[in-house]
Amino acid sequence: MEVISSKDRQILQDLAKKQFMFSQSEQMQQLRQEWTDHNDCHGKRPMITVELGTFAQDVIPDLLKCEGELARSIEWDLHSNIVNHELFHDDSIVKDYIPIDRFTKFVPFDIPIQIDHVDNSVGHHFVEVIHDLQQDFHLLKPSTFSVDTQKREQTLALYHDLFDGIIPVKVAGSALYAVPTQDIVHIMSMENMMFSMYDYPDEFHQMMSQLTDDYLAYFQFIADNGLLLPTTQDEHLAQGSYSFTTELPNQSVWETRPFTTKDVWGFMDSQETSGISPDMYEEFIFPYYQKICNCYGLLSYGCCEAVDPIWENCLSKLKNLRKISISPWCNEEFMGEQLQGKRIVYQRKPSPSFLGVGSTLEEDKLREHIRKTVHAAKGCTLEFSQRDVYTLGNTYQKVARYVEILREECENF
């Protein structure tokens, strides 16, 4: 492993000190309580986060000071832990520890994903392995899963050496994650997936059933390895949110007994089936999704797909549903009516075009966009998760103004 120079080491330790200082502030203590109240559906205001990862290249490189490759990668992660709080002033949490990944791996159908990338672009193409589901069905092997204990221990040792006495280092949990339709598109393309429902319905059901059982086996594997960790604090909950809640077992319970999937948050979505009818979703997708969803303690559902067409016959039946994505393609008013007074978070994903297009913020149009949401979500527990912004036009300062406008419109309402 690359040796980190004393100069780079000092830079990293100074950043870690800053992270811990932020994490101990009175503001951060208040935010933790607000997130807990929010996820338990008795909060006093909408929570707001901006997902950094997709546009981090517009912000973090100018902040880097380390020279070594390994040190720069760690420095990038440390900046990622504090940039939202320091520069954007949203409701992101600064952790009071350095999280280390569990280093588990799940390979659906034991088929490695092949991707053709476009140079200097986010554009890419998944190479089909399954061309004809009936003829190629023999290629769908049992999914494989593993844990890289050696890599986890090496990473822990490195971070303990760097940061002991400055900030705690620990293996951190996160919500369980299962997106079977994405896995299928990755190996057979979206067009092929959709035609297969018509051409080979029996094989399609068999494929979905196999993958569902494989996910449940993978979750049990995580539990058997002692890596099913609590998700009641600032652990990652997919789609730009946090796991804070009083309704699942916390760390003190975990220390007394092994956890099951019913003790933690889980996430699912099905963007890939936006092009099929609600009836087909109900027949070919939902029975398998429901089986996985039912194994979680609390559920967060959805990404960019519109959830309103499949709400009544499908998603409304998920008894542990706590957050649902209201994307730019969703009928906001309908979902507001459905969620009003319910203990389900209306997790709004505003259009990314306001931050992602141009160098200046179109404030009037943004306010109109947000007002529509706050009116639609009247009587709901509202959360804003800004995602899918891939560039800021080198003007990251507009993110703080964006957050400020969201807060103003929520307060005005």
Coordinates of C-alpha atoms in Angstrom, one line a residue:
M1 CA 0.0 0.0 0.0
E2 CA 1.2 3.5 -0.9
V3 CA 2.9 5.3 2.0
I4 CA 1.3 8.7 2.9
S5 CA 3.9 11.4 3.4
S6 CA 4.0 13.4 6.7
K7 CA 2.9 16.5 4.8
D8 CA -0.2 14.8 3.3
R9 CA -0.8 13.1 6.7
Q10 CA -1.0 16.5 8.4
I11 CA -3.4 17.8 5.7
L12 CA -5.7 14.8 6.2
Q13 CA -5.6 15.1 10.0
D14 CA -6.5 18.8 9.9
L15 CA -9.5 18.0 7.7
A16 CA -10.5 15.2 10.1
K17 CA -10.3 17.7 13.0
K18 CA -12.6 20.1 11.1
Q19 CA -15.1 17.3 10.4
F20 CA -15.2 16.3 14.1
M21 CA -15.6 20.0 15.1
F22 CA -18.5 20.4 12.8
S23 CA -20.1 17.2 14.0
Q24 CA -20.1 18.4 17.6
S25 CA -21.7 21.7 17.0
E26 CA -25.0 22.7 18.6
Q27 CA -26.5 23.1 15.0
M28 CA -25.5 19.5 14.2
Q29 CA -27.1 18.2 17.4
Q30 CA -30.3 20.0 16.5
L31 CA -30.2 18.7 12.9
R32 CA -30.0 15.1 14.2
Q33 CA -33.1 15.6 16.3
E34 CA -34.9 17.3 13.4
W35 CA -34.1 14.3 11.1
T36 CA -35.3 11.8 13.7
D37 CA -38.6 13.7 14.2
H38 CA -38.9 14.1 10.4
N39 CA -38.4 10.3 9.6
D40 CA -40.8 9.5 12.5
C41 CA -43.3 11.8 10.7
H42 CA -43.8 14.4 13.4
G43 CA -41.2 17.0 12.2
K44 CA -41.9 20.7 12.2
R45 CA -40.4 21.6 8.8
P46 CA -39.3 20.0 5.4
M47 CA -35.8 18.7 5.4
I48 CA -33.5 19.6 2.5
T49 CA -30.5 17.8 1.0
V50 CA -28.4 18.3 -2.2
E51 CA -26.6 15.2 -3.4
L52 CA -23.0 16.1 -4.0
G53 CA -21.6 13.0 -5.7
T54 CA -22.8 13.7 -9.3
F55 CA -21.2 17.2 -9.5
A56 CA -18.4 16.8 -7.0
Q57 CA -15.9 17.3 -9.8
D58 CA -17.1 20.9 -10.0
V59 CA -16.3 21.5 -6.4
I60 CA -13.7 19.3 -4.7
P61 CA -10.7 19.3 -7.0
D62 CA -10.0 22.9 -6.2
L63 CA -10.0 22.1 -2.5
L64 CA -7.4 19.3 -2.7
K65 CA -3.9 19.9 -1.3
C66 CA -2.4 16.4 -0.9
E67 CA 0.2 15.2 -3.4
G68 CA 0.0 11.4 -3.1
E69 CA -2.6 9.5 -5.0
L70 CA -3.9 7.6 -1.9
A71 CA -3.9 10.7 0.2
R72 CA -5.8 12.6 -2.4
S73 CA -8.5 9.9 -2.6
I74 CA -8.9 10.1 1.2
E75 CA -8.9 13.9 1.1
W76 CA -11.7 13.8 -1.5
D77 CA -13.8 11.7 0.9
L78 CA -13.1 14.0 3.8
H79 CA -14.2 17.0 1.8
S80 CA -17.3 15.1 0.7
N81 CA -18.2 14.7 4.4
I82 CA -18.3 18.4 5.1
V83 CA -18.8 20.3 1.8
N84 CA -22.6 20.4 2.0
H85 CA -22.5 21.8 5.5
E86 CA -19.6 24.2 4.9
L87 CA -20.5 25.5 1.5
F88 CA -24.2 24.7 0.7
H89 CA -25.8 25.0 4.2
D90 CA -28.4 22.3 3.5
D91 CA -29.6 19.8 6.1
S92 CA -26.8 17.3 5.5
I93 CA -25.3 15.7 8.5
V94 CA -21.6 15.9 9.3
K95 CA -20.8 12.5 10.9
D96 CA -18.9 12.3 14.1
Y97 CA -16.9 9.3 12.8
I98 CA -15.2 8.1 9.6
P99 CA -17.4 5.4 8.1
I100 CA -15.7 2.3 6.6
D101 CA -17.6 0.2 4.1
R102 CA -18.7 -3.4 4.8
F103 CA -17.0 -4.5 1.5
T104 CA -19.7 -7.0 0.6
K105 CA -20.5 -7.8 -3.0
F106 CA -23.5 -9.1 -4.8
V107 CA -23.3 -10.3 -8.5
P108 CA -26.8 -11.0 -9.9
F109 CA -27.0 -14.3 -11.8
D110 CA -23.1 -14.5 -11.4
I111 CA -22.9 -12.4 -14.6
P112 CA -20.3 -9.6 -14.5
I113 CA -21.6 -6.3 -15.8
Q114 CA -19.9 -5.1 -19.0
I115 CA -20.1 -1.4 -19.7
D116 CA -18.9 0.6 -22.8
H117 CA -18.1 4.1 -21.6
V118 CA -18.0 7.3 -23.7
D119 CA -14.8 9.2 -23.2
N120 CA -15.1 12.3 -21.0
S121 CA -18.8 11.8 -20.5
V122 CA -21.3 10.2 -18.2
G123 CA -22.7 8.4 -21.2
H124 CA -22.4 4.6 -21.2
H125 CA -23.9 1.4 -22.6
F126 CA -24.5 -1.9 -20.9
V127 CA -23.4 -4.8 -23.1
E128 CA -26.1 -7.4 -23.5
V129 CA -25.4 -11.0 -22.3
I130 CA -28.9 -12.3 -22.5
H131 CA -30.2 -11.8 -26.1
D132 CA -33.1 -14.2 -26.1
L133 CA -34.5 -15.0 -22.7
Q134 CA -35.7 -18.5 -23.6
Q135 CA -32.6 -19.6 -25.5
D136 CA -30.2 -17.9 -23.0
F137 CA -31.9 -18.8 -19.8
H138 CA -29.2 -21.4 -19.0
L139 CA -26.8 -18.4 -18.5
L140 CA -28.8 -17.2 -15.4
K141 CA -26.8 -18.9 -12.7
P142 CA -27.4 -18.5 -9.0
S143 CA -26.2 -15.0 -7.9
T144 CA -23.0 -14.9 -6.0
F145 CA -22.1 -12.8 -2.9
S146 CA -19.0 -12.4 -0.9
V147 CA -17.3 -10.2 1.8
D148 CA -13.7 -8.9 1.4
T149 CA -12.7 -9.1 5.1
Q150 CA -9.0 -8.6 4.3
K151 CA -9.7 -5.3 2.4
R152 CA -12.0 -4.1 5.2
E153 CA -9.4 -4.8 7.9
Q154 CA -6.6 -3.2 5.8
T155 CA -8.8 -0.1 5.4
L156 CA -9.7 0.0 9.0
A157 CA -6.0 -0.2 10.0
L158 CA -5.0 2.6 7.6
Y159 CA -7.7 4.9 8.9
H160 CA -7.1 4.1 12.6
D161 CA -3.4 4.9 12.0
L162 CA -4.3 8.2 10.4
F163 CA -7.2 9.4 12.7
D164 CA -7.1 7.7 16.1
G165 CA -7.3 10.4 18.7
I166 CA -8.9 12.8 16.3
I167 CA -12.1 11.2 15.1
P168 CA -13.5 7.7 15.6
V169 CA -13.3 5.2 12.8
K170 CA -15.8 2.4 12.4
V171 CA -17.6 0.0 10.0
A172 CA -20.9 1.7 9.3
G173 CA -24.2 0.2 8.2
S174 CA -26.5 1.5 5.5
A175 CA -29.9 0.6 4.2
L176 CA -30.3 -2.7 2.4
Y177 CA -30.5 -2.2 -1.3
A178 CA -32.3 -4.2 -4.0
V179 CA -33.2 -3.1 -7.5
P180 CA -33.9 -6.3 -9.6
T181 CA -35.2 -4.5 -12.7
Q182 CA -31.9 -2.5 -12.9
D183 CA -29.9 -5.8 -12.6
I184 CA -31.9 -7.3 -15.4
V185 CA -31.5 -4.3 -17.7
H186 CA -27.8 -4.4 -17.1
I187 CA -27.5 -7.9 -18.7
M188 CA -30.3 -7.8 -21.3
S189 CA -31.1 -4.2 -22.2
M190 CA -34.4 -2.4 -21.4
E191 CA -36.0 -3.2 -24.8
N192 CA -35.2 -6.9 -24.4
M193 CA -36.6 -6.9 -20.9
M194 CA -39.9 -5.4 -22.0
F195 CA -40.3 -7.7 -25.0
S196 CA -39.5 -10.7 -22.8
M197 CA -42.5 -10.1 -20.7
Y198 CA -44.6 -10.6 -23.8
D199 CA -42.6 -13.3 -25.5
Y200 CA -41.6 -15.4 -22.6
P201 CA -43.8 -14.6 -19.6
D202 CA -43.1 -17.9 -17.8
E203 CA -39.3 -17.5 -18.1
F204 CA -39.6 -13.9 -17.0
H205 CA -41.5 -14.8 -13.9
Q206 CA -38.9 -17.5 -13.2
M207 CA -36.1 -15.1 -13.6
M208 CA -37.7 -12.6 -11.2
S209 CA -38.4 -15.3 -8.7
Q210 CA -34.8 -16.5 -8.8
L211 CA -33.3 -13.0 -8.4
T212 CA -35.7 -12.2 -5.5
D213 CA -34.6 -15.3 -3.6
D214 CA -31.0 -14.5 -4.3
Y215 CA -31.4 -11.1 -2.8
L216 CA -33.0 -12.5 0.3
A217 CA -30.1 -15.1 0.6
Y218 CA -27.6 -12.2 0.2
F219 CA -29.2 -10.3 3.0
Q220 CA -29.0 -13.4 5.2
F221 CA -25.4 -13.7 4.3
I222 CA -24.8 -10.2 5.5
A223 CA -26.5 -11.0 8.7
D224 CA -24.6 -14.3 9.2
N225 CA -21.4 -12.3 8.9
G226 CA -22.4 -9.9 11.6
L227 CA -22.6 -7.0 9.1
L228 CA -26.3 -6.2 9.4
L229 CA -25.7 -3.1 11.4
P230 CA -28.1 -0.5 12.9
T231 CA -29.8 2.1 10.6
T232 CA -31.2 4.5 13.1
Q233 CA -28.8 7.5 12.8
D234 CA -26.9 9.1 10.0
E235 CA -26.4 5.9 8.0
H236 CA -26.9 6.3 4.3
L237 CA -30.5 5.8 3.0
A238 CA -30.5 5.6 -0.8
Q239 CA -31.8 8.7 -2.7
G240 CA -29.9 11.3 -0.7
S241 CA -31.5 10.8 2.7
Y242 CA -30.7 9.5 6.2
S243 CA -31.9 6.6 8.4
F244 CA -32.7 8.6 11.6
T245 CA -35.6 7.0 13.4
T246 CA -36.7 5.8 16.9
E247 CA -38.8 3.0 15.3
L248 CA -36.0 0.5 14.6
P249 CA -33.6 -1.2 17.1
N250 CA -30.5 1.0 17.8
Q251 CA -26.9 0.3 18.6
S252 CA -27.6 -0.7 22.2
V253 CA -30.0 -3.4 20.9
W254 CA -27.5 -4.6 18.3
E255 CA -25.0 -5.2 21.0
T256 CA -27.3 -7.7 22.7
R257 CA -28.6 -9.8 19.8
P258 CA -28.0 -10.5 16.1
F259 CA -30.1 -8.3 13.7
T260 CA -32.5 -9.5 11.1
T261 CA -33.6 -7.6 8.0
K262 CA -36.7 -6.5 10.0
D263 CA -34.4 -4.4 12.2
V264 CA -33.1 -2.1 9.4
W265 CA -34.2 0.2 6.6
G266 CA -34.3 -1.1 3.0
F267 CA -34.6 0.5 -0.4
M268 CA -36.1 -0.4 -3.8
D269 CA -37.0 1.3 -7.0
S270 CA -38.0 0.3 -10.6
Q271 CA -37.1 3.1 -13.0
E272 CA -36.6 0.6 -15.7
T273 CA -40.3 -0.3 -15.8
S274 CA -41.6 3.2 -16.4
G275 CA -42.4 2.2 -20.0
I276 CA -44.8 -0.7 -19.1
S277 CA -48.4 -0.4 -18.1
P278 CA -49.5 -0.4 -14.4
D279 CA -51.1 -3.8 -15.1
M280 CA -47.9 -5.3 -16.3
Y281 CA -46.0 -3.9 -13.3
E282 CA -48.6 -5.5 -11.0
E283 CA -48.2 -8.8 -12.8
F284 CA -44.5 -9.1 -13.6
I285 CA -42.7 -7.0 -11.1
F286 CA -44.7 -6.2 -7.9
P287 CA -45.1 -9.7 -6.5
Y288 CA -41.3 -10.1 -6.3
Y289 CA -40.7 -6.5 -5.1
Q290 CA -43.3 -6.9 -2.4
K291 CA -41.6 -10.1 -1.2
I292 CA -38.3 -8.2 -0.7
C293 CA -39.9 -5.0 0.6
N294 CA -41.7 -7.1 3.3
C295 CA -38.4 -8.3 4.7
Y296 CA -37.4 -4.8 5.7
G297 CA -38.1 -2.9 8.9
L298 CA -38.8 0.4 7.2
L299 CA -38.9 1.0 3.4
S300 CA -37.9 3.8 1.1
Y301 CA -39.2 3.4 -2.4
G302 CA -38.5 5.0 -5.8
C303 CA -36.1 7.1 -7.8
C304 CA -36.9 8.9 -11.1
E305 CA -39.9 6.8 -12.0
A306 CA -43.5 8.2 -11.6
V307 CA -45.0 6.3 -8.7
D308 CA -48.6 7.6 -9.1
P309 CA -49.7 5.1 -11.8
I310 CA -48.8 2.1 -9.6
W311 CA -49.8 3.6 -6.3
E312 CA -53.3 2.3 -5.8
N313 CA -52.9 -1.3 -6.8
C314 CA -49.4 -1.9 -5.7
L315 CA -47.3 0.6 -3.7
S316 CA -50.1 1.5 -1.3
K317 CA -50.1 -2.1 -0.1
L318 CA -46.5 -1.9 1.3
K319 CA -47.2 -1.7 5.0
N320 CA -43.7 -0.7 6.0
L321 CA -43.4 2.1 3.4
R322 CA -42.0 5.3 5.1
K323 CA -40.5 7.3 2.2
I324 CA -41.6 7.5 -1.4
S325 CA -39.9 9.4 -4.2
I326 CA -42.0 12.1 -5.9
S327 CA -39.9 12.6 -9.0
P328 CA -40.2 15.4 -11.7
W329 CA -42.3 12.9 -13.7
C330 CA -44.7 12.2 -10.9
N331 CA -48.2 13.6 -10.5
E332 CA -47.5 15.8 -7.4
E333 CA -51.0 16.7 -6.6
F334 CA -52.3 13.1 -6.8
M335 CA -49.6 11.8 -4.5
G336 CA -50.1 14.7 -2.1
E337 CA -53.7 13.7 -1.8
Q338 CA -52.8 10.1 -1.2
L339 CA -50.2 10.8 1.4
Q340 CA -52.0 13.5 3.3
G341 CA -52.1 12.7 7.0
K342 CA -50.2 9.4 6.4
R343 CA -46.9 8.4 8.1
I344 CA -45.1 8.3 4.7
V345 CA -42.6 11.0 3.8
Y346 CA -43.3 12.8 0.5
Q347 CA -39.7 12.8 -0.7
R348 CA -39.7 15.4 -3.5
K349 CA -37.0 15.2 -6.2
P350 CA -37.1 18.7 -7.8
S351 CA -36.0 19.1 -11.4
P352 CA -32.2 19.1 -11.7
S353 CA -32.3 21.7 -14.5
F354 CA -32.3 24.7 -12.1
L355 CA -28.8 23.8 -10.8
G356 CA -27.6 21.8 -13.7
V357 CA -28.3 24.2 -16.6
G358 CA -26.5 27.5 -17.0
S359 CA -24.3 29.5 -14.7
T360 CA -27.1 31.5 -13.0
L361 CA -30.1 30.5 -11.1
E362 CA -33.5 31.3 -12.6
E363 CA -34.9 32.3 -9.2
D364 CA -38.5 33.1 -10.2
K365 CA -39.0 29.9 -12.1
L366 CA -37.4 27.9 -9.2
R367 CA -39.8 29.6 -6.7
E368 CA -42.7 28.7 -8.9
H369 CA -41.5 25.1 -9.1
I370 CA -41.1 24.8 -5.3
R371 CA -44.4 26.5 -4.6
K372 CA -46.2 23.9 -6.7
T373 CA -44.7 21.2 -4.5
V374 CA -45.4 22.8 -1.1
H375 CA -49.0 23.3 -2.1
A376 CA -49.3 19.7 -3.4
A377 CA -47.7 18.3 -0.3
K378 CA -50.0 20.2 2.1
G379 CA -50.7 17.9 5.1
C380 CA -47.7 15.6 4.3
T381 CA -44.3 15.1 5.8
L382 CA -42.2 16.9 3.1
E383 CA -38.6 16.3 2.2
F384 CA -36.5 17.8 -0.7
S385 CA -33.7 15.6 -2.1
Q386 CA -32.0 17.3 -5.0
R387 CA -30.3 14.7 -7.1
D388 CA -29.0 14.1 -10.7
V389 CA -27.2 17.4 -11.1
Y390 CA -24.1 16.5 -13.2
T391 CA -22.6 19.9 -13.6
L392 CA -22.9 23.3 -11.9
G393 CA -21.3 25.2 -14.8
N394 CA -18.4 25.9 -12.4
T395 CA -20.6 28.1 -10.2
Y396 CA -21.1 26.0 -7.1
Q397 CA -22.0 29.2 -5.2
K398 CA -25.5 28.9 -6.6
V399 CA -26.2 25.8 -4.6
A400 CA -26.3 27.7 -1.3
R401 CA -28.7 30.2 -2.9
Y402 CA -30.8 27.3 -4.2
V403 CA -31.1 25.9 -0.7
E404 CA -31.9 29.4 0.7
I405 CA -34.8 29.8 -1.8
L406 CA -36.2 26.3 -0.9
R407 CA -36.2 27.3 2.8
E408 CA -37.8 30.7 2.1
E409 CA -40.7 29.1 0.1
C410 CA -41.3 26.5 2.7
E411 CA -41.4 29.1 5.5
N412 CA -43.6 31.4 3.4
F413 CA -46.1 28.6 2.9

